[in-house]
mmCIF file of C-alpha atoms in Angstrom:
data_model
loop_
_atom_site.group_PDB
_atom_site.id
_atom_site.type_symbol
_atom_site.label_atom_id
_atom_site.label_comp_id
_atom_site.label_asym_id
_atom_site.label_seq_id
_atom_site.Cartn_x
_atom_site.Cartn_y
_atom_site.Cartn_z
ATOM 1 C CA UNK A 1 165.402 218.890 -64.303
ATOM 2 C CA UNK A 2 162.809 221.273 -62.673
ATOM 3 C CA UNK A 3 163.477 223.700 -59.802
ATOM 4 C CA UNK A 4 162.357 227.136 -58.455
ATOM 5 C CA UNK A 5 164.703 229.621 -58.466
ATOM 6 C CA UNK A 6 165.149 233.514 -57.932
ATOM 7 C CA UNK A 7 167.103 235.915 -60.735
ATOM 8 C CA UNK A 8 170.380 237.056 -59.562
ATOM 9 C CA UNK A 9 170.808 239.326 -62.260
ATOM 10 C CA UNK A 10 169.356 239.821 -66.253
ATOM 11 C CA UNK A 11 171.145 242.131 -69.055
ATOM 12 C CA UNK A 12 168.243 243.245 -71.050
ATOM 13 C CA UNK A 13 170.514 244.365 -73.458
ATOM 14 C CA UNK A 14 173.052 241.557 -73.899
ATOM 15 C CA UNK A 15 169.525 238.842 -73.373
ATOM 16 C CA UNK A 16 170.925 236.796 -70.413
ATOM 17 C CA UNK A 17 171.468 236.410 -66.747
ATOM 18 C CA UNK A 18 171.586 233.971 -64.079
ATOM 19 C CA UNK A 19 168.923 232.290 -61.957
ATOM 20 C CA UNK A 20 170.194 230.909 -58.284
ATOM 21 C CA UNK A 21 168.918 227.800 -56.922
ATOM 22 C CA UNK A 22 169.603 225.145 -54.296
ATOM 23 C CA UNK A 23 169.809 222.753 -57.247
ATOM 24 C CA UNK A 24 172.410 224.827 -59.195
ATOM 25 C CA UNK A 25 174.809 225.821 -57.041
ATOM 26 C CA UNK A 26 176.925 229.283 -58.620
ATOM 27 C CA UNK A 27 174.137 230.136 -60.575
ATOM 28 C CA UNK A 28 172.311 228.811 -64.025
ATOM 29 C CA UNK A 29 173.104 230.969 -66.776
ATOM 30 C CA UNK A 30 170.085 231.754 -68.850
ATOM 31 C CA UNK A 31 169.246 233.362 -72.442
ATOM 32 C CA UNK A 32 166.294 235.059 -73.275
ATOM 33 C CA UNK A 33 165.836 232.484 -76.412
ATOM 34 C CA UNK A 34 164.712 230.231 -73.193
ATOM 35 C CA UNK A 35 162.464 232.436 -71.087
ATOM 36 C CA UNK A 36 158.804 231.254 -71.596
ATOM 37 C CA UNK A 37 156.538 234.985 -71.561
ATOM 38 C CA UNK A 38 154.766 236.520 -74.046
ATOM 39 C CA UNK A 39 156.288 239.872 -75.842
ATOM 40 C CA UNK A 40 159.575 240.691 -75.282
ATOM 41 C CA UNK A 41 161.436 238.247 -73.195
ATOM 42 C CA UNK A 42 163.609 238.817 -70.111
ATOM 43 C CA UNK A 43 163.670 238.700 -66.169
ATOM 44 C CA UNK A 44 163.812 241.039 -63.401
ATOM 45 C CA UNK A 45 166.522 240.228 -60.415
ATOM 46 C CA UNK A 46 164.813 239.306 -57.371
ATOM 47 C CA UNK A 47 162.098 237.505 -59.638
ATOM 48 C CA UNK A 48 160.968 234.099 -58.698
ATOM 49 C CA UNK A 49 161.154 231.938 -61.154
ATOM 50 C CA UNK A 50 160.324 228.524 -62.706
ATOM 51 C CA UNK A 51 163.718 226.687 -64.045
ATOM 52 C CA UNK A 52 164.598 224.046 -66.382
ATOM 53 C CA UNK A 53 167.932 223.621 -66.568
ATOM 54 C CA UNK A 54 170.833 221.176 -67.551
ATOM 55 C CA UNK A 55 174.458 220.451 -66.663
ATOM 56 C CA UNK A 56 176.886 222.694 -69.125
ATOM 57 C CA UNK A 57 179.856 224.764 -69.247
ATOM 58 C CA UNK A 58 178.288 228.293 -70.285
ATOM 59 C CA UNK A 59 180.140 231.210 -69.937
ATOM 60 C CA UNK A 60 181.957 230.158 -66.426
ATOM 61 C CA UNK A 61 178.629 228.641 -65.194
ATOM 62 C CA UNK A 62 178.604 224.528 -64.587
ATOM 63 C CA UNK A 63 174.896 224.699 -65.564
ATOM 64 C CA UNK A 64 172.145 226.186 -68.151
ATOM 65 C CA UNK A 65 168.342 227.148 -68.131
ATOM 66 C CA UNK A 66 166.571 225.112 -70.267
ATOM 67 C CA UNK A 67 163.091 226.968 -69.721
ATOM 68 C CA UNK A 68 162.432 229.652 -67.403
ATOM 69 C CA UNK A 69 159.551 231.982 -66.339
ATOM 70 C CA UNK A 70 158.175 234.021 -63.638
ATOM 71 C CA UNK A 71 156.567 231.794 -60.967
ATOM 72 C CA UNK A 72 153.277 233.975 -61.161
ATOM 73 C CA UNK A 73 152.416 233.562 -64.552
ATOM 74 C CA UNK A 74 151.800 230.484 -66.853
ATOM 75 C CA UNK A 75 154.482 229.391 -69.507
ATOM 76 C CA UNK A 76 154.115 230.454 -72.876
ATOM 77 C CA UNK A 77 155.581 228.529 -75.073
ATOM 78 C CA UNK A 78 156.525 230.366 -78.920
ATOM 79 C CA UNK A 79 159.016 228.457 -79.845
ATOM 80 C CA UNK A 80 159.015 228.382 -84.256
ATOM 81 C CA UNK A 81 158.609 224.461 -84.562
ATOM 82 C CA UNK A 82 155.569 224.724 -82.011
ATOM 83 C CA UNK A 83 153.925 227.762 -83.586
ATOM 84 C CA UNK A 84 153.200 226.652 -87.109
ATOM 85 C CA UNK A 85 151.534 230.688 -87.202
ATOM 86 C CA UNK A 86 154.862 232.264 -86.524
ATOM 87 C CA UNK A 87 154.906 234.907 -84.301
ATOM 88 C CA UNK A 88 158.305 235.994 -85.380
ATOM 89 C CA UNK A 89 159.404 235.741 -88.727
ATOM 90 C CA UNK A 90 161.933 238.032 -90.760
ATOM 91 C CA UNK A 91 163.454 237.816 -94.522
ATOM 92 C CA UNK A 92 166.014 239.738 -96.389
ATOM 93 C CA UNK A 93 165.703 239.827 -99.937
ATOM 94 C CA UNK A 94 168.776 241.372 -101.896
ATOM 95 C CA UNK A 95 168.570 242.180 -105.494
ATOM 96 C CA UNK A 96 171.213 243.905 -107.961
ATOM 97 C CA UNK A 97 169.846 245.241 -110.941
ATOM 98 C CA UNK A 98 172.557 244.603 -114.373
ATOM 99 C CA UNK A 99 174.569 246.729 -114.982
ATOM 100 C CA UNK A 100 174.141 249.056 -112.296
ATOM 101 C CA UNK A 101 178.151 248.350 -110.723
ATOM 102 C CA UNK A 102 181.009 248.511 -112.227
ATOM 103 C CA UNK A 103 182.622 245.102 -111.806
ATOM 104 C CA UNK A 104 186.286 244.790 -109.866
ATOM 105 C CA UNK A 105 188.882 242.913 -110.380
ATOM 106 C CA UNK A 106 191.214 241.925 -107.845
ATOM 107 C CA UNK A 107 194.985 243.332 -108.486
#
């Protein structure tokens, strides 16, 4: 479901908050993972706000955003399976050369 809503309050540094709407009554928790802007993604409280959300028990809220941007700008939409280009990747390679540890054993 689709609403308009206004941001209550975002933790940049945690990457959620909640959106309030007529249609989600207590609030709509929200990750960034959801919020449809270019670059680094988060809110500002007092924000309006397009919403998708869904009925769930997330962290003490009875429902979650599905999609969510800032009413004044299109969505962008980066999501890895849509993006074939990749915007964000990342890869850990993790190599032990022989003989360079000794082995232990456990006692």
């Amino acid at each position: 479901m689709n609403t308009v809503g206004t941001v209550r309050f975002w933790h940049d540094d945690e990457g959620w908050g909640v959106v309030d709407s007529p249609q989600t009554p207590g609030g709509c928790w929200a990750h960034f993972s959801n919020v449809a802007v270019a670059g680094y993604r988060k809110l500002t409280p007092g924000e309006t706000v397009h919403l998708g959300w869904e009925v769930a028990d997330q962290d003490g809220y009875a429902f979650r955003a599905t999609r969510v941007w800032p009413s004044d700008r299109r969505p962008v939409d980066d999501a890895p399976d849509q993006n074939p280009d990749g915007i964000y990747s990342s890869s850990l390679t993790i190599t032990y050369d022989a003989g360079s540890h000794t082995p232990r054993t456990a006692e």
